[in-house]
Structures are given as structure tokens and as C-alpha cells.
GROMACS .gro file of C-alpha atoms in nm:
model
  358
    1MET     CA    1  17.043   9.933   6.767
    2ASP     CA    2  17.085   9.752   7.078
    3PRO     CA    3  16.791   9.797   7.296
    4LEU     CA    4  17.027   9.823   7.588
    5LEU     CA    5  17.188  10.136   7.454
    6LEU     CA    6  16.874  10.296   7.381
    7VAL     CA    7  16.778  10.259   7.727
    8GLY     CA    8  17.102  10.354   7.833
    9LEU     CA    9  17.067  10.673   7.649
   10PHE     CA   10  16.715  10.713   7.788
   11VAL     CA   11  16.831  10.704   8.158
   12ILE     CA   12  17.112  10.945   8.082
   13LEU     CA   13  16.896  11.192   7.943
   14PHE     CA   14  16.648  11.170   8.204
   15ALA     CA   15  16.885  11.201   8.474
   16VAL     CA   16  17.027  11.520   8.273
   17MET     CA   17  16.686  11.684   8.262
   18THR     CA   18  16.646  11.600   8.652
   19LEU     CA   19  16.911  11.753   8.749
   20LEU     CA   20  16.840  12.063   8.533
   21LYS     CA   21  16.497  12.079   8.688
   22ALA     CA   22  16.626  12.032   9.040
   23VAL     CA   23  16.846  12.348   9.002
   24ARG     CA   24  16.699  12.679   9.026
   25ILE     CA   25  16.919  13.023   9.006
   26VAL     CA   26  16.734  13.352   9.099
   27PRO     CA   27  16.830  13.687   9.042
   28GLN     CA   28  16.950  13.956   9.261
   29ALA     CA   29  16.581  14.155   9.360
   30ARG     CA   30  16.387  13.852   9.253
   31ALA     CA   31  16.223  13.594   9.458
   32ARG     CA   32  15.998  13.261   9.338
   33ASN     CA   33  15.749  13.060   9.502
   34VAL     CA   34  15.742  12.687   9.543
   35GLU     CA   35  15.464  12.466   9.556
   36ARG     CA   36  15.511  12.100   9.673
   37LEU     CA   37  15.212  11.882   9.570
   38GLY     CA   38  14.994  12.191   9.508
   39ARG     CA   39  15.045  12.347   9.837
   40TYR     CA   40  15.302  12.646   9.909
   41HIS     CA   41  15.651  12.520  10.035
   42ARG     CA   42  15.878  12.806  10.050
   43THR     CA   43  16.020  13.108   9.853
   44LEU     CA   44  16.358  13.073   9.663
   45LYS     CA   45  16.603  13.322   9.752
   46PRO     CA   46  16.842  13.497   9.497
   47GLY     CA   47  17.105  13.268   9.445
   48LEU     CA   48  17.154  12.900   9.381
   49ASN     CA   49  16.827  12.678   9.492
   50PHE     CA   50  16.800  12.324   9.450
   51VAL     CA   51  16.423  12.174   9.444
   52ILE     CA   52  16.269  11.800   9.400
   53PRO     CA   53  16.220  11.788   9.044
   54TYR     CA   54  15.849  11.632   8.956
   55ILE     CA   55  15.723  11.743   9.298
   56ASP     CA   56  15.816  12.094   9.347
   57ARG     CA   57  15.655  12.349   9.116
   58VAL     CA   58  15.809  12.699   9.063
   59TYR     CA   59  15.664  12.944   8.975
   60THR     CA   60  15.739  13.277   8.779
   61MET     CA   61  15.999  13.534   8.908
   62ILE     CA   62  15.818  13.825   9.128
   63ASP     CA   63  16.030  14.161   9.092
   64LEU     CA   64  16.122  14.298   9.412
   65ARG     CA   65  16.231  14.607   9.334
   66GLU     CA   66  16.033  14.947   9.348
   67GLN     CA   67  15.785  14.986   9.045
   68VAL     CA   68  15.615  15.247   8.878
   69VAL     CA   69  15.286  15.257   8.733
   70SER     CA   70  15.079  15.490   8.542
   71PHE     CA   71  14.722  15.474   8.509
   72ARG     CA   72  14.485  15.584   8.283
   73PRO     CA   73  14.315  15.954   8.332
   74GLN     CA   74  14.007  15.892   8.550
   75PRO     CA   75  13.685  16.087   8.518
   76VAL     CA   76  13.623  16.250   8.892
   77ILE     CA   77  13.317  16.450   9.045
   78THR     CA   78  13.425  16.743   9.251
   79GLU     CA   79  13.192  16.880   9.528
   80ASP     CA   80  13.050  17.123   9.317
   81ASN     CA   81  12.966  16.884   9.031
   82LEU     CA   82  13.180  16.921   8.781
   83VAL     CA   83  13.389  16.608   8.612
   84VAL     CA   84  13.781  16.627   8.570
   85GLU     CA   85  13.982  16.411   8.447
   86ILE     CA   86  14.285  16.286   8.702
   87ASP     CA   87  14.578  16.112   8.598
   88THR     CA   88  14.787  15.958   8.872
   89VAL     CA   89  15.112  15.772   8.911
   90LEU     CA   90  15.168  15.494   9.179
   91TYR     CA   91  15.523  15.398   9.355
   92PHE     CA   92  15.494  15.057   9.515
   93GLN     CA   93  15.694  14.745   9.605
   94VAL     CA   94  15.636  14.400   9.662
   95THR     CA   95  15.758  14.309  10.027
   96ASP     CA   96  15.605  13.975  10.073
   97PRO     CA   97  15.597  13.753   9.738
   98ARG     CA   98  15.381  13.476   9.917
   99ALA     CA   99  15.113  13.723   9.965
  100ALA     CA  100  15.121  13.904   9.637
  101ALA     CA  101  15.044  13.540   9.466
  102TYR     CA  102  14.819  13.406   9.712
  103GLU     CA  103  14.650  13.684   9.854
  104ILE     CA  104  14.518  13.880   9.528
  105ALA     CA  105  14.519  13.745   9.168
  106ASN     CA  106  14.658  14.033   9.001
  107TYR     CA  107  14.801  14.273   9.263
  108ILE     CA  108  14.819  14.582   8.940
  109THR     CA  109  14.469  14.561   8.849
  110GLY     CA  110  14.375  14.539   9.247
  111VAL     CA  111  14.596  14.844   9.322
  112GLU     CA  112  14.463  15.058   9.005
  113GLN     CA  113  14.074  15.015   9.109
  114LEU     CA  114  14.178  15.120   9.460
  115THR     CA  115  14.351  15.428   9.345
  116VAL     CA  116  14.050  15.515   9.117
  117THR     CA  117  13.777  15.453   9.433
  118THR     CA  118  14.008  15.610   9.708
  119LEU     CA  119  14.060  15.904   9.431
  120ARG     CA  120  13.703  15.964   9.382
  121ASN     CA  121  13.644  15.973   9.785
  122VAL     CA  122  13.891  16.219   9.833
  123VAL     CA  123  13.838  16.437   9.551
  124GLY     CA  124  13.433  16.444   9.587
  125SER     CA  125  13.485  16.598   9.900
  126MET     CA  126  13.671  16.910   9.725
  127ASP     CA  127  13.547  17.209   9.477
  128LEU     CA  128  13.744  17.251   9.158
  129GLU     CA  129  13.932  17.487   9.317
  130LYS     CA  130  14.041  17.339   9.608
  131THR     CA  131  14.121  17.049   9.395
  132LEU     CA  132  14.344  17.236   9.173
  133THR     CA  133  14.527  17.365   9.475
  134SER     CA  134  14.569  17.095   9.712
  135ARG     CA  135  14.745  16.808   9.521
  136ASP     CA  136  14.966  16.757   9.831
  137THR     CA  137  14.704  16.687  10.029
  138ILE     CA  138  14.502  16.464   9.781
  139ASN     CA  139  14.858  16.245   9.741
  140SER     CA  140  14.912  16.223  10.130
  141GLN     CA  141  14.540  16.086  10.170
  142LEU     CA  142  14.590  15.846   9.880
  143ARG     CA  143  14.902  15.701   9.999
  144GLY     CA  144  14.775  15.663  10.375
  145VAL     CA  145  14.465  15.464  10.240
  146LEU     CA  146  14.623  15.247   9.971
  147ASP     CA  147  14.916  15.162  10.200
  148GLU     CA  148  14.655  15.061  10.479
  149ALA     CA  149  14.480  14.851  10.239
  150THR     CA  150  14.747  14.684  10.025
  151GLY     CA  151  14.970  14.565  10.308
  152LYS     CA  152  14.766  14.266  10.324
  153TRP     CA  153  14.844  14.183   9.980
  154GLY     CA  154  15.215  14.199  10.100
  155LEU     CA  155  15.273  14.558   9.903
  156ARG     CA  156  15.420  14.873  10.053
  157VAL     CA  157  15.294  15.208   9.880
  158ASN     CA  158  15.579  15.427   9.883
  159ARG     CA  159  15.386  15.758   9.736
  160VAL     CA  160  15.117  15.857   9.484
  161GLU     CA  161  15.127  16.124   9.262
  162ILE     CA  162  14.915  16.356   9.073
  163LYS     CA  163  15.059  16.377   8.712
  164ALA     CA  164  14.775  16.590   8.576
  165ILE     CA  165  14.449  16.737   8.638
  166ASP     CA  166  14.231  16.869   8.348
  167PRO     CA  167  13.895  17.015   8.396
  168PRO     CA  168  13.605  17.055   8.112
  169LYS     CA  169  13.729  17.285   7.822
  170THR     CA  170  13.449  17.510   7.886
  171ILE     CA  171  13.604  17.560   8.302
  172LYS     CA  172  13.936  17.588   8.106
  173ASP     CA  173  13.803  17.892   7.908
  174ALA     CA  174  13.660  18.046   8.220
  175MET     CA  175  13.971  18.013   8.427
  176GLU     CA  176  14.159  18.148   8.168
  177LYS     CA  177  13.916  18.461   8.132
  178GLN     CA  178  13.930  18.487   8.531
  179MET     CA  179  14.349  18.477   8.531
  180ARG     CA  180  14.363  18.736   8.256
  181ALA     CA  181  14.112  18.968   8.422
  182GLU     CA  182  14.351  18.921   8.753
  183ARG     CA  183  14.647  19.009   8.555
  184ASP     CA  184  14.477  19.325   8.394
  185LYS     CA  185  14.345  19.410   8.768
  186ARG     CA  186  14.713  19.371   8.908
  187ALA     CA  187  14.858  19.559   8.618
  188ALA     CA  188  14.594  19.869   8.643
  189ILE     CA  189  14.694  19.893   9.002
  190LEU     CA  190  15.022  19.896   8.942
  191ASN     CA  191  15.000  20.131   8.662
  192ALA     CA  192  14.777  20.342   8.906
  193GLU     CA  193  15.022  20.326   9.208
  194GLY     CA  194  15.300  20.434   8.969
  195GLN     CA  195  15.129  20.744   8.856
  196ARG     CA  196  15.021  20.812   9.211
  197GLN     CA  197  15.381  20.792   9.322
  198SER     CA  198  15.462  21.005   9.013
  199GLN     CA  199  15.270  21.267   9.103
  200ILE     CA  200  15.358  21.294   9.464
  201LEU     CA  201  15.742  21.272   9.361
  202THR     CA  202  15.641  21.570   9.110
  203ALA     CA  203  15.405  21.744   9.362
  204GLU     CA  204  15.707  21.737   9.621
  205GLY     CA  205  15.958  21.871   9.406
  206ASP     CA  206  15.723  22.162   9.289
  207LYS     CA  207  15.669  22.228   9.666
  208GLN     CA  208  16.059  22.247   9.744
  209SER     CA  209  16.115  22.434   9.468
  210ARG     CA  210  15.872  22.697   9.528
  211ILE     CA  211  16.003  22.711   9.870
  212LEU     CA  212  16.350  22.757   9.782
  213ARG     CA  213  16.232  23.030   9.519
  214ALA     CA  214  16.007  23.207   9.789
  215GLU     CA  215  16.317  23.208  10.062
  216GLY     CA  216  16.532  23.315   9.770
  217GLN     CA  217  16.295  23.629   9.675
  218ARG     CA  218  16.227  23.699  10.036
  219THR     CA  219  16.637  23.713  10.102
  220ALA     CA  220  16.662  23.920   9.798
  221ALA     CA  221  16.383  24.185   9.921
  222ILE     CA  222  16.576  24.193  10.242
  223LEU     CA  223  16.890  24.278  10.103
  224GLU     CA  224  16.747  24.492   9.871
  225ALA     CA  225  16.571  24.682  10.135
  226GLU     CA  226  16.872  24.659  10.327
  227GLY     CA  227  17.069  24.848  10.057
  228GLN     CA  228  16.821  25.114   9.993
  229SER     CA  229  16.784  25.192  10.386
  230ARG     CA  230  17.161  25.243  10.389
  231ALA     CA  231  17.171  25.436  10.069
  232ILE     CA  232  16.891  25.714  10.198
  233ASP     CA  233  17.066  25.681  10.541
  234GLN     CA  234  17.366  25.775  10.388
  235VAL     CA  235  17.232  26.050  10.118
  236PHE     CA  236  17.044  26.181  10.437
  237GLN     CA  237  17.382  26.184  10.662
  238ALA     CA  238  17.580  26.356  10.392
  239VAL     CA  239  17.315  26.625  10.326
  240HIS     CA  240  17.272  26.708  10.659
  241ARG     CA  241  17.629  26.635  10.725
  242ASN     CA  242  17.757  26.912  10.452
  243ASP     CA  243  17.484  27.141  10.495
  244PRO     CA  244  17.399  27.259  10.160
  245ASP     CA  245  17.297  27.580  10.098
  246PRO     CA  246  17.016  27.763   9.815
  247LYS     CA  247  17.307  27.776   9.538
  248LEU     CA  248  17.329  27.395   9.528
  249LEU     CA  249  16.977  27.346   9.506
  250ALA     CA  250  16.989  27.606   9.226
  251TYR     CA  251  17.263  27.423   9.036
  252GLN     CA  252  17.060  27.115   9.093
  253TYR     CA  253  16.759  27.257   8.914
  254LEU     CA  254  16.990  27.337   8.610
  255GLN     CA  255  17.098  27.010   8.578
  256VAL     CA  256  16.740  26.890   8.546
  257LEU     CA  257  16.630  27.117   8.300
  258PRO     CA  258  16.755  26.963   8.004
  259GLN     CA  259  16.568  26.634   8.091
  260LEU     CA  260  16.239  26.801   8.113
  261ALA     CA  261  16.319  26.896   7.707
  262GLN     CA  262  16.407  26.543   7.583
  263GLY     CA  263  16.081  26.420   7.564
  264ASP     CA  264  15.929  26.338   7.240
  265GLY     CA  265  15.569  26.413   7.299
  266ASN     CA  266  15.601  26.724   7.577
  267THR     CA  267  15.425  26.994   7.456
  268PHE     CA  268  15.353  27.151   7.766
  269TRP     CA  269  15.574  27.181   8.064
  270VAL     CA  270  15.611  27.369   8.367
  271ILE     CA  271  15.887  27.564   8.479
  272PRO     CA  272  15.899  27.644   8.882
  273SER     CA  273  15.882  27.967   9.009
  274GLU     CA  274  16.182  27.867   9.194
  275VAL     CA  275  16.407  27.874   8.865
  276THR     CA  276  16.441  28.235   8.824
  277SER     CA  277  16.558  28.296   9.217
  278ALA     CA  278  16.773  27.966   9.148
  279LEU     CA  279  16.944  28.112   8.832
  280GLN     CA  280  16.995  28.436   9.032
  281GLY     CA  281  17.160  28.232   9.315
  282VAL     CA  282  17.375  28.086   9.076
  283SER     CA  283  17.473  28.379   8.889
  284LYS     CA  284  17.576  28.549   9.229
  285ALA     CA  285  17.730  28.236   9.319
  286PHE     CA  286  17.989  28.234   9.066
  287THR     CA  287  18.055  28.591   9.105
  288GLU     CA  288  18.092  28.629   9.443
  289ALA     CA  289  18.258  28.397   9.694
  290LEU     CA  290  18.101  28.065   9.824
  291PRO     CA  291  18.041  28.063  10.202
  292ARG     CA  292  18.228  27.756  10.361
  293SER     CA  293  18.017  27.483  10.530
  294GLU     CA  294  18.164  27.255  10.815
  295ALA     CA  295  18.267  26.984  10.540
  296THR     CA  296  18.430  27.244  10.305
  297ARG     CA  297  18.607  27.432  10.542
  298GLU     CA  298  18.902  27.235  10.567
  299GLU     CA  299  18.969  27.267  10.151
  300VAL     CA  300  18.938  27.621   9.945
  301PRO     CA  301  18.772  27.542   9.605
  302GLN     CA  302  19.041  27.650   9.310
  303SER     CA  303  18.910  27.917   9.101
  304SER     CA  304  18.968  27.671   8.798
  305ALA     CA  305  18.696  27.431   8.910
  306ALA     CA  306  18.460  27.706   8.986
  307GLU     CA  307  18.521  27.813   8.656
  308GLU     CA  308  18.480  27.453   8.512
  309GLU     CA  309  18.153  27.418   8.716
  310ALA     CA  310  17.993  27.755   8.553
  311ALA     CA  311  18.084  27.622   8.225
  312LYS     CA  312  17.889  27.315   8.261
  313ALA     CA  313  17.591  27.507   8.401
  314ALA     CA  314  17.584  27.758   8.108
  315GLU     CA  315  17.656  27.455   7.846
  316ALA     CA  316  17.330  27.290   8.013
  317ALA     CA  317  17.113  27.616   7.980
  318ALA     CA  318  17.218  27.645   7.632
  319LEU     CA  319  17.127  27.294   7.541
  320ALA     CA  320  16.803  27.354   7.736
  321VAL     CA  321  16.696  27.674   7.499
  322ALA     CA  322  16.820  27.444   7.193
  323ASP     CA  323  16.605  27.152   7.247
  324ALA     CA  324  16.291  27.368   7.370
  325GLN     CA  325  16.315  27.544   7.028
  326GLU     CA  326  16.326  27.235   6.834
  327SER     CA  327  16.039  27.061   7.022
  328GLU     CA  328  15.852  27.386   6.950
  329SER     CA  329  15.910  27.353   6.566
  330GLN     CA  330  15.821  26.996   6.549
  331ASN     CA  331  15.530  26.991   6.773
  332GLY     CA  332  15.382  27.352   6.787
  333PRO     CA  333  15.479  27.602   7.062
  334ARG     CA  334  15.507  27.495   7.420
  335GLN     CA  335  15.314  27.676   7.662
  336LEU     CA  336  15.509  27.805   7.974
  337THR     CA  337  15.341  27.841   8.276
  338GLN     CA  338  15.455  27.958   8.621
  339SER     CA  339  15.369  27.706   8.843
  340THR     CA  340  15.288  27.795   9.228
  341PRO     CA  341  15.559  27.763   9.449
  342GLU     CA  342  15.567  27.442   9.629
  343PRO     CA  343  15.672  27.406   9.960
  344SER     CA  344  16.017  27.249   9.972
  345PRO     CA  345  16.149  26.958  10.150
  346PHE     CA  346  16.415  27.156  10.255
  347PRO     CA  347  16.223  27.507  10.405
  348ASP     CA  348  16.547  27.652  10.620
  349LEU     CA  349  16.784  27.606  10.305
  350ASP     CA  350  16.533  27.770  10.042
  351LYS     CA  351  16.526  28.121  10.252
  352LYS     CA  352  16.706  28.391  10.101
  353PRO     CA  353  16.978  28.536  10.301
  354SER     CA  354  16.995  28.846  10.423
  355GLU     CA  355  17.249  29.113  10.360
  356ALA     CA  356  17.379  29.059  10.735
  357GLU     CA  357  17.389  28.705  10.656
  358ARG     CA  358  17.571  28.748  10.330
   0.00000   0.00000   0.00000
């Protein structure tokens, strides 16, 4: 093979390789640092870039997008000497590729260790209960410290989130018991409140019902008393208006006699002494003309009505005698005693009319 041809092929291949090394294409949101003769020269921007082959050295690409790094759970001691494991998530972004490459050897490891130390400082000043309820405070303090420390590394910490806080198992059991006791306490309080409200409502209802019932009874008693008062007044007015005489009272005695003999256990009953005079008055009432009162002066009673009243009186007397005989045959002879005359409610009406009055 011709040596000149080999040399030509070698030159062409070298030229192609040199051209390829001179052209660098950087994707969007990426950056590459360039060293010329071992010294930082410039940073390649996204797009087409040219470098001097064999003189410029192009380093690996640096991602300029926001990155999310989750660190392993780290044991942290709280102020009350309890060990808890805290799992954190860091959101950061490279803002200066030159500082990220030359100010720190590995910025990921540096951020992780800085997060752990800062977290221990922040949580170490809090007790367990405050640590569990103050995540926002811990996040803001971590972000402030990390953003200030990583600024010279060409990094910007956007936020730090605590993913989990795991206390020891014994503490978890104690917390669960405390939470269960709190729930039982709230349930007991709510139950007691419900019972108290129910009893109050029941008592209020009972009170209202009793008040209404008492008002109803009072109104009924008042109405009943008013009715009885009116009835007594009407009877009293009717008696005085009609001017009754002893004959009417004698007739009333005859109507009461059958009722005295109707009792099953009546073995002793008293016949008032006025009955004799009443019977005499009745007999004279049906044989003589009745005197007219002011109420009966307008109308003259018919003879048929008088005869009907006489028949009723005779029938009532016969019925009283029959009942007395039947009771005597069953329960033994009844003792008939004549009682002393009791004062009549109408003393003026019980007086026997004189011959002149007749």
C-alpha cells in the first residue's frame, strides 16, 4: 500500500476527530465548564459551542433544573432526651455552575450533611410534643440556614420538608394510650352533656305539662263552682219566688220514703215525727183546694193533674211499705223509732195553718 495514501487517510481522520472535538452541543437547562490548560476558562451555554481541541477540556454537564433529594432518616435527640428519627426532603437548584464545580467537591453530600447538623440544632431545642406539632417552624429554620450556607456553593435551597418523624415504639404506645384516653374523655363529656340536656328538656316538659294541667284543673274548678253557685242561687230564688207551703214539703217527704227502704243492709231506720203531720197535710191537700201562691195565681191547676199526683203519692207509699216488709222478712224486723223533731230549714213553712188562715 502506498505510504502517501496512508498518511493522507491519517490526516483526514485526525481532521475529522479534531472537528468533532471542537464542536460541543449543550442541551437546554444544562451547563458545562471549560478549562483551558488546566484553568477555568468559561461555561458553555445551551446550544452549539466551539472549543479548541487538545487545549480546552470540557467537564461533565451540570443540571440547572430544580432537584429533589430525599435523605435517609437521621436520629435526633430532643430537648427532653428522646431519640426520634427524622426523614427530610430537600428541594434545591444550581444557580452558578462554576461555584458548584469548584467551591465544593460534592455538593449533594455537602447539602445532606449540612441538613443533618442543622436539623439536630433546631430539634435539640424542642421537646417531643413541640417537635411533632411544629413542622412548619422546623422547615422555615432549616431553609434559612441551608440557603445561607449553600449560597457560596452556587446552590439555592427552595424549601426543606420533613417527611416523617418517628419516635421510639414505647413513646408511640404511650401516645396512643394518651390519645385513646383523650377520645374516651371527650366521648364521656359529650355523653354527659347529652344526658344533662335530655334531663333538662324532660324537666322543662314535665314542668310545662304540670302547669298546664294545674291551670286546666283550676279553670274547671272555677267553672264548676260558678255552676254550683248559679244552681244554688236559682234554686234559692225559685223557692222564695214560688212561696212553698207545708203541703209541698210533705209531698217531698213521701218521695224520699222509698229510697230509705232500698238499702240492703238497712236494719234500722228512723221515721221523722213530721211524717205523720206530712201525711195529714197530703190528705188534706188532695181533699181541699190548694191555696194559690204568687207563682201559681195565674194558672189554675186542673183536677186531672191533682188526681195524677195523688195516685203517684199513694203508689210511692205502697211501694215503701212493701219494701219494708220484704226487708223485714230477710234481715229481721226493723226497729221503728220516732225521732225528735229536727229544726226545719224553713221554720215559717212548718207552722200549721190556723183555722183563720185556712
